[in-house]
Coordinates of N, CA, C and O in Angstrom, one line a residue:
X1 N 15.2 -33.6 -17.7 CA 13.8 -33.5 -17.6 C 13.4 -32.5 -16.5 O 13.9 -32.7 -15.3
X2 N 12.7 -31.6 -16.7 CA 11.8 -30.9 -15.8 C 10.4 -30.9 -15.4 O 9.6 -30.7 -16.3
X3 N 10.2 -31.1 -14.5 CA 8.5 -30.9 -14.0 C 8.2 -30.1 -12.8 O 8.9 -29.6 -11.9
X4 N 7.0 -30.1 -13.1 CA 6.1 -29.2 -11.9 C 5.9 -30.1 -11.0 O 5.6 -31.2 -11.4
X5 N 6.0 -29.7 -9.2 CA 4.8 -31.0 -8.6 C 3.7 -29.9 -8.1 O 4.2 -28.8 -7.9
X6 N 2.2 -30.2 -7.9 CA 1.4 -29.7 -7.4 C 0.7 -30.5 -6.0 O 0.6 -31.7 -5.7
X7 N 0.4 -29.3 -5.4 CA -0.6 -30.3 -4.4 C -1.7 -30.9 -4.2 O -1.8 -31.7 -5.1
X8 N -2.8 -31.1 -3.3 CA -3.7 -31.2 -3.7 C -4.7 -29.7 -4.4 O -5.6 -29.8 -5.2
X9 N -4.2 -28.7 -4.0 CA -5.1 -27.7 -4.4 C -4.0 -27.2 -5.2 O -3.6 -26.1 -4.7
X10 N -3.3 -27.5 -6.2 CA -2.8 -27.0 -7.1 C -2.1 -25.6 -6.9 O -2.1 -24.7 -7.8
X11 N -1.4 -25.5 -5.8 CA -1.1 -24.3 -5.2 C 0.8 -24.2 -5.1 O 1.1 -25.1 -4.2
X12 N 1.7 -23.7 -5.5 CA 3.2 -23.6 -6.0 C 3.4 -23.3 -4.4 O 4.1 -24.2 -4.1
X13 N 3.1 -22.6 -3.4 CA 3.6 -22.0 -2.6 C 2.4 -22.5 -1.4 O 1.2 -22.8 -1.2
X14 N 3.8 -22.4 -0.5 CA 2.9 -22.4 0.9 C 2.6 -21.8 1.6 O 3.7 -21.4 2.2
X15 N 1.6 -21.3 2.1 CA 1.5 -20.1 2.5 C 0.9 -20.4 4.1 O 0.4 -19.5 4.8
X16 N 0.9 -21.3 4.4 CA 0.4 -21.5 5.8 C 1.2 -20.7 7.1 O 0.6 -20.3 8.0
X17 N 2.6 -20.5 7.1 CA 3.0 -19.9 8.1 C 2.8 -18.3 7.8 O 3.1 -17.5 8.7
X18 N 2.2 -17.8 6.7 CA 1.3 -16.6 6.9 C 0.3 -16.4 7.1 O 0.1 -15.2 7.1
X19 N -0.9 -17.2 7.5 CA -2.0 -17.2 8.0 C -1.8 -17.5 9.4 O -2.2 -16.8 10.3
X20 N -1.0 -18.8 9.5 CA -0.5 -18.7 11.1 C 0.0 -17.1 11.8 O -0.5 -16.6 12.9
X21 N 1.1 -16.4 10.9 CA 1.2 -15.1 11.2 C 0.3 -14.1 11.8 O 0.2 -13.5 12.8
X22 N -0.6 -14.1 10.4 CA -1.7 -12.9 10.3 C -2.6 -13.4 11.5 O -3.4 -12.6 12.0
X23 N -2.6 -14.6 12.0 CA -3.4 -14.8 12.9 C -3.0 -14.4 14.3 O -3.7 -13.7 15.0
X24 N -1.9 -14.7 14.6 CA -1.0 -14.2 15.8 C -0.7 -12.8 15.8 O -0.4 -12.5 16.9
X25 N -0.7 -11.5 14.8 CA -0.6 -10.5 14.9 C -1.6 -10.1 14.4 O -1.3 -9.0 13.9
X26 N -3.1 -10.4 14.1 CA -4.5 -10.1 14.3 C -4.9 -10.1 16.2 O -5.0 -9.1 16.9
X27 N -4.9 -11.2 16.5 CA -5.1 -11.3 18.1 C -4.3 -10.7 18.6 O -5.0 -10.0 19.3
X28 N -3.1 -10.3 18.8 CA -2.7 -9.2 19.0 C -2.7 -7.3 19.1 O -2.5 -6.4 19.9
X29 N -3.1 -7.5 17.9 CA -3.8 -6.4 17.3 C -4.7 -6.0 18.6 O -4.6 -5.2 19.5
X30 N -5.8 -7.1 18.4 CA -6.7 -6.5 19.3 C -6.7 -7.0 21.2 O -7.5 -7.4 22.0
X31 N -5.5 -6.7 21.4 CA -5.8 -6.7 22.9 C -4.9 -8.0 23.2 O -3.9 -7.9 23.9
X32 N -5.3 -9.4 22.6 CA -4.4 -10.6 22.9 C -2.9 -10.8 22.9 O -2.5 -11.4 21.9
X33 N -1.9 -10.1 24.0 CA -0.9 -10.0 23.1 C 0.1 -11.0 23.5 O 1.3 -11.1 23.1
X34 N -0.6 -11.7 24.6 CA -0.2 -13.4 24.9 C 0.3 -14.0 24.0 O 1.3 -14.7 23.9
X35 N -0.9 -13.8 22.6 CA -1.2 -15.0 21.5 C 0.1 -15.6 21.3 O 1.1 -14.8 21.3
X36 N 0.3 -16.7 21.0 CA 1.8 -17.7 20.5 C 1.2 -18.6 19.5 O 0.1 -19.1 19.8
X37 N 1.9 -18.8 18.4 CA 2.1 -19.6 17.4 C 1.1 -21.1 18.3 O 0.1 -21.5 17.9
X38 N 2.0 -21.8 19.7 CA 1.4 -22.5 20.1 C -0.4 -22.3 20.0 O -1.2 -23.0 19.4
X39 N -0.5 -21.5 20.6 CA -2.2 -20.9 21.0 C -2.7 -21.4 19.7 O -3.4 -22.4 19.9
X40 N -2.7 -21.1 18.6 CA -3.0 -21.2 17.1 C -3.2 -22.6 17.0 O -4.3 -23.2 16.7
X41 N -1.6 -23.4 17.5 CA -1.9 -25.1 17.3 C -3.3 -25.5 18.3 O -4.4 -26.1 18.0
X42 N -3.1 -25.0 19.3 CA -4.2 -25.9 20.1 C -5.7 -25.6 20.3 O -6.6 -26.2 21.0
X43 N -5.7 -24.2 19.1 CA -6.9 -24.1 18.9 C -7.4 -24.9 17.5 O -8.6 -25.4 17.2
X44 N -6.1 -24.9 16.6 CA -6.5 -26.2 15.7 C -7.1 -27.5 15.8 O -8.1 -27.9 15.1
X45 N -6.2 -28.2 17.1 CA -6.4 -29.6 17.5 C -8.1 -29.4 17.9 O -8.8 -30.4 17.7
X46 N -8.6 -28.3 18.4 CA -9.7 -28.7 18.6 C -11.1 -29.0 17.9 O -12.2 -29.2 18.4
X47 N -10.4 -28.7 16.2 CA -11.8 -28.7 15.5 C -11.8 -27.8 14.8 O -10.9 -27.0 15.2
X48 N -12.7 -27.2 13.7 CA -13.6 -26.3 12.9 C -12.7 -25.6 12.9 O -13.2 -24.7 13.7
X49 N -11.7 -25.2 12.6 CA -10.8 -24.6 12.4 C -10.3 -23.9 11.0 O -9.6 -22.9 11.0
X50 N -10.8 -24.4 10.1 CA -10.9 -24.0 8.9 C -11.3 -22.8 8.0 O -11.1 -22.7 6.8
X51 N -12.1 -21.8 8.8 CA -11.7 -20.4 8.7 C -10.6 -19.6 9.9 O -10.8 -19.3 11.1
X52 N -9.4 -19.3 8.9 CA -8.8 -18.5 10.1 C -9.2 -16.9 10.8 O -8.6 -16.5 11.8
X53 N -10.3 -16.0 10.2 CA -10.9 -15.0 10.6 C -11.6 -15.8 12.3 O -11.6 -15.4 13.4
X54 N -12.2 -17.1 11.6 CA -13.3 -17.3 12.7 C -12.1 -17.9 14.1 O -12.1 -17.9 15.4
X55 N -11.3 -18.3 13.3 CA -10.4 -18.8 14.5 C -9.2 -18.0 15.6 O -8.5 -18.5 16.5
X56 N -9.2 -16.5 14.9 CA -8.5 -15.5 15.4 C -10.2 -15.0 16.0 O -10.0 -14.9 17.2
X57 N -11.1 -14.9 15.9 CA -12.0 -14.5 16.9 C -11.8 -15.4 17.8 O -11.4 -15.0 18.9
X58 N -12.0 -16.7 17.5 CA -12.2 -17.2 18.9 C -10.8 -17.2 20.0 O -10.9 -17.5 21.2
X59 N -9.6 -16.8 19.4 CA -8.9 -16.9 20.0 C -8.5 -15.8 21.1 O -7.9 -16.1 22.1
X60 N -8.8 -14.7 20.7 CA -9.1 -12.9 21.2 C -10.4 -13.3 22.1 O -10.4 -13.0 23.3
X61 N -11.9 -14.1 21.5 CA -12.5 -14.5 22.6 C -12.1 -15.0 24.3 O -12.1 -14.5 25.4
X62 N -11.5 -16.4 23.8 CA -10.8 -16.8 24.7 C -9.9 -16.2 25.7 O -9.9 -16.6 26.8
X63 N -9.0 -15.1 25.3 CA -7.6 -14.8 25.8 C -8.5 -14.0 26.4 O -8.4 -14.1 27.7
X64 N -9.7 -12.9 25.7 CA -9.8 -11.6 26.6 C -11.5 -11.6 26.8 O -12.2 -10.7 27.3
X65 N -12.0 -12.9 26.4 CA -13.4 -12.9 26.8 C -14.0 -11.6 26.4 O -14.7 -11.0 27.1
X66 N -13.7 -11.1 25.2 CA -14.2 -10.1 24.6 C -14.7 -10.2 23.0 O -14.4 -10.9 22.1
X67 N -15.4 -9.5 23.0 CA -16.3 -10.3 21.3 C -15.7 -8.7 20.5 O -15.8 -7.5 20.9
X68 N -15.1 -9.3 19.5 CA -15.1 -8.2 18.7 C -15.2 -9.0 17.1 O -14.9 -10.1 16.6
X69 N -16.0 -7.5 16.7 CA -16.4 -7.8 15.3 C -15.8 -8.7 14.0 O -14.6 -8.5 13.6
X70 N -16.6 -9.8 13.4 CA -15.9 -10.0 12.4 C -15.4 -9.7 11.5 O -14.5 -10.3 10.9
X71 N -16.1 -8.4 11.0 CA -15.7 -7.3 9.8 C -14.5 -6.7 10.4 O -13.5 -6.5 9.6
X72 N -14.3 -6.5 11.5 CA -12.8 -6.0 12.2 C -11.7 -6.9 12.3 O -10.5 -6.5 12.2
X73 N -12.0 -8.2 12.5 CA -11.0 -9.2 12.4 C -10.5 -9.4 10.9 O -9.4 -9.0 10.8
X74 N -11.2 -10.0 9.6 CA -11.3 -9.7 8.3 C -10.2 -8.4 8.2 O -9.0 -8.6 8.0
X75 N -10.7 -7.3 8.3 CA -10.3 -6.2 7.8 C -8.7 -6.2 8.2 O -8.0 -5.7 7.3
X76 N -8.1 -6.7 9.4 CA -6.9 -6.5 10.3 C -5.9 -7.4 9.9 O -4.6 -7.3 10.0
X77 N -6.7 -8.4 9.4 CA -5.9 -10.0 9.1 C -5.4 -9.7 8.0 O -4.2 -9.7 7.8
X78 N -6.3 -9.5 6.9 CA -6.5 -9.0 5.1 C -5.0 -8.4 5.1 O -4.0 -8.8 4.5
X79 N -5.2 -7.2 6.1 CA -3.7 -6.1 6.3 C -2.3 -7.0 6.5 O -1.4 -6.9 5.7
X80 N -2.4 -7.7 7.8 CA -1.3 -8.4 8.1 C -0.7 -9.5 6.8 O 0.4 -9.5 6.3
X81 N -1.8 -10.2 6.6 CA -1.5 -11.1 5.3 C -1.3 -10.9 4.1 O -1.1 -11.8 3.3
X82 N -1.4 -9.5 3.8 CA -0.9 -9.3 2.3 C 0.4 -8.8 2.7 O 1.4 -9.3 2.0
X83 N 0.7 -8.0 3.6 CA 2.1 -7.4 4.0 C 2.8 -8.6 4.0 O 3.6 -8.6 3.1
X84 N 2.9 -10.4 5.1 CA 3.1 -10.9 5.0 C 3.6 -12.0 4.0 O 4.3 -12.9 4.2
X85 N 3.0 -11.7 2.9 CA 2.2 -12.6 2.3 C 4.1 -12.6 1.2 O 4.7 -13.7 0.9
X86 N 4.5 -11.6 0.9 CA 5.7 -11.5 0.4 C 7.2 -10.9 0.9 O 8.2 -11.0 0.2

């Protein structure tokens, strides 16, 4: 007997420690180059977390108290995470 299992979103692959990535070498990208994998968790623990563009801004906010664009975060992450992505 063979089967599939799915998850809740019907998805074969996990792709979370690539968004964790693209996130950590997005904030880096721009100036944050502190950022650590941890940084990522404890910006999770705190909530609304659920877009990771918006959560690599706040994290580059944070580290360098600097606002940079979201079309620039998007654009940097998109890069890292498709590279990543395989």
């Amino acid at each position: 007997m063979i089967g599939l299992i799915f998850d809740m979103d019907g998805v074969l692959a996990s792709v979370g420690n690539s968004y964790n990535l693209s996130i950590e070498l997005t904030a880096k990208h721009f100036g944050a180059h502190s950022t650590t994998q941890d940084d990522i968790v404890y910006e999770k623990k705190l909530g609304n977390a659920n877009n990771d563009w918006l959560l690599t801004q706040r994290i580059i906010k944070r580290k360098l108290s600097k606002d940079v664009p979201l079309e620039d975060i998007i654009k940097q992450f998109e890069i890292f995470y498709q590279v990543n992505l395989f």
